[in-house]
């Protein structure tokens, strides 16, 4: 998959160094993945939540952080929409961000 806006990942781990390793691991897995549907993601990430508009919420580092992406399955592009603490996640609307 091709990840767009990697800068959001970097900004998050600069602000929260404890999540750097987990975000880098997710990024590496996502880059090598070939997700064709939500079922492909669910097979690897059982705790992933699926929202309208091909959005997926990943729990990162034991659910201390959340990552919201929008996926274009047909082109293999993953757009990072949000990454932050669980508390920060509770302040956004993941369906529209």
mmCIF file of C-alpha atoms in Angstrom:
data_model
loop_
_atom_site.group_PDB
_atom_site.id
_atom_site.type_symbol
_atom_site.label_atom_id
_atom_site.label_comp_id
_atom_site.label_asym_id
_atom_site.label_seq_id
_atom_site.Cartn_x
_atom_site.Cartn_y
_atom_site.Cartn_z
ATOM 1 C CA UNK A 1 0.000 0.000 0.000
ATOM 2 C CA UNK A 2 1.124 3.553 -0.611
ATOM 3 C CA UNK A 3 0.882 5.724 2.501
ATOM 4 C CA UNK A 4 0.056 9.416 2.068
ATOM 5 C CA UNK A 5 0.873 12.028 4.698
ATOM 6 C CA UNK A 6 3.519 10.099 6.610
ATOM 7 C CA UNK A 7 4.328 13.441 8.232
ATOM 8 C CA UNK A 8 1.359 12.926 10.564
ATOM 9 C CA UNK A 9 3.001 9.766 11.909
ATOM 10 C CA UNK A 10 6.294 11.576 12.421
ATOM 11 C CA UNK A 11 4.606 14.493 14.181
ATOM 12 C CA UNK A 12 2.840 12.106 16.526
ATOM 13 C CA UNK A 13 5.951 10.193 17.548
ATOM 14 C CA UNK A 14 7.886 13.423 17.996
ATOM 15 C CA UNK A 15 5.182 14.637 20.380
ATOM 16 C CA UNK A 16 4.830 11.197 22.008
ATOM 17 C CA UNK A 17 8.159 9.296 21.738
ATOM 18 C CA UNK A 18 6.686 6.207 23.414
ATOM 19 C CA UNK A 19 4.613 5.425 20.308
ATOM 20 C CA UNK A 20 7.388 5.716 17.708
ATOM 21 C CA UNK A 21 8.218 2.006 17.572
ATOM 22 C CA UNK A 22 4.558 0.969 17.294
ATOM 23 C CA UNK A 23 3.793 3.477 14.528
ATOM 24 C CA UNK A 24 6.891 2.480 12.560
ATOM 25 C CA UNK A 25 5.847 -1.175 12.845
ATOM 26 C CA UNK A 26 2.331 -0.376 11.590
ATOM 27 C CA UNK A 27 3.748 1.713 8.747
ATOM 28 C CA UNK A 28 6.074 -1.048 7.608
ATOM 29 C CA UNK A 29 3.285 -3.641 7.666
ATOM 30 C CA UNK A 30 0.924 -1.327 5.792
ATOM 31 C CA UNK A 31 3.499 -0.594 3.092
ATOM 32 C CA UNK A 32 3.901 -4.308 2.346
ATOM 33 C CA UNK A 33 0.207 -5.132 2.653
ATOM 34 C CA UNK A 34 -2.118 -5.693 -0.277
ATOM 35 C CA UNK A 35 -5.445 -4.864 1.308
ATOM 36 C CA UNK A 36 -8.262 -5.450 -1.143
ATOM 37 C CA UNK A 37 -11.131 -5.202 1.344
ATOM 38 C CA UNK A 38 -11.904 -4.653 5.021
ATOM 39 C CA UNK A 39 -11.761 -8.424 5.495
ATOM 40 C CA UNK A 40 -8.048 -8.373 4.652
ATOM 41 C CA UNK A 41 -7.438 -5.818 7.386
ATOM 42 C CA UNK A 42 -9.637 -7.610 9.922
ATOM 43 C CA UNK A 43 -7.679 -10.829 9.365
ATOM 44 C CA UNK A 44 -4.530 -9.101 10.657
ATOM 45 C CA UNK A 45 -5.955 -6.417 12.963
ATOM 46 C CA UNK A 46 -8.885 -7.920 14.850
ATOM 47 C CA UNK A 47 -9.441 -4.737 16.871
ATOM 48 C CA UNK A 48 -9.698 -2.498 13.791
ATOM 49 C CA UNK A 49 -12.968 -0.614 13.474
ATOM 50 C CA UNK A 50 -14.521 0.197 10.120
ATOM 51 C CA UNK A 51 -16.386 3.432 9.469
ATOM 52 C CA UNK A 52 -18.307 4.752 6.462
ATOM 53 C CA UNK A 53 -16.290 6.029 3.530
ATOM 54 C CA UNK A 54 -13.604 3.312 3.703
ATOM 55 C CA UNK A 55 -12.216 4.680 6.959
ATOM 56 C CA UNK A 56 -10.459 2.384 9.381
ATOM 57 C CA UNK A 57 -9.545 3.021 13.004
ATOM 58 C CA UNK A 58 -6.489 1.143 14.263
ATOM 59 C CA UNK A 59 -5.667 0.770 17.951
ATOM 60 C CA UNK A 60 -1.970 1.461 18.424
ATOM 61 C CA UNK A 61 0.226 0.536 21.387
ATOM 62 C CA UNK A 62 -2.364 -1.273 23.461
ATOM 63 C CA UNK A 63 -5.152 1.146 22.545
ATOM 64 C CA UNK A 64 -3.298 4.123 24.054
ATOM 65 C CA UNK A 65 -3.213 5.686 20.578
ATOM 66 C CA UNK A 66 -5.587 5.697 17.630
ATOM 67 C CA UNK A 67 -4.832 5.900 13.925
ATOM 68 C CA UNK A 68 -7.577 6.808 11.459
ATOM 69 C CA UNK A 69 -6.979 6.163 7.780
ATOM 70 C CA UNK A 70 -9.018 6.366 4.612
ATOM 71 C CA UNK A 71 -8.263 3.586 2.160
ATOM 72 C CA UNK A 72 -8.718 3.486 -1.581
ATOM 73 C CA UNK A 73 -8.644 -0.269 -2.043
ATOM 74 C CA UNK A 74 -8.730 -0.091 -5.849
ATOM 75 C CA UNK A 75 -5.558 2.042 -6.059
ATOM 76 C CA UNK A 76 -3.763 0.761 -2.947
ATOM 77 C CA UNK A 77 -3.536 4.190 -1.306
ATOM 78 C CA UNK A 78 -3.833 4.779 2.441
ATOM 79 C CA UNK A 79 -4.467 8.357 3.538
ATOM 80 C CA UNK A 80 -3.629 9.068 7.156
ATOM 81 C CA UNK A 81 -6.409 11.263 8.510
ATOM 82 C CA UNK A 82 -5.557 11.299 12.229
ATOM 83 C CA UNK A 83 -3.053 9.854 14.667
ATOM 84 C CA UNK A 84 -2.981 10.685 18.346
ATOM 85 C CA UNK A 85 -3.772 9.622 21.868
ATOM 86 C CA UNK A 86 -7.033 7.939 22.742
ATOM 87 C CA UNK A 87 -8.036 11.136 24.551
ATOM 88 C CA UNK A 88 -7.328 13.245 21.439
ATOM 89 C CA UNK A 89 -9.296 10.747 19.342
ATOM 90 C CA UNK A 90 -12.332 11.240 21.572
ATOM 91 C CA UNK A 91 -12.350 14.923 20.573
ATOM 92 C CA UNK A 92 -12.657 14.338 16.815
ATOM 93 C CA UNK A 93 -15.275 12.957 14.468
ATOM 94 C CA UNK A 94 -13.468 10.042 12.842
ATOM 95 C CA UNK A 95 -16.087 9.829 10.087
ATOM 96 C CA UNK A 96 -15.343 13.316 8.781
ATOM 97 C CA UNK A 97 -11.735 14.088 9.680
#
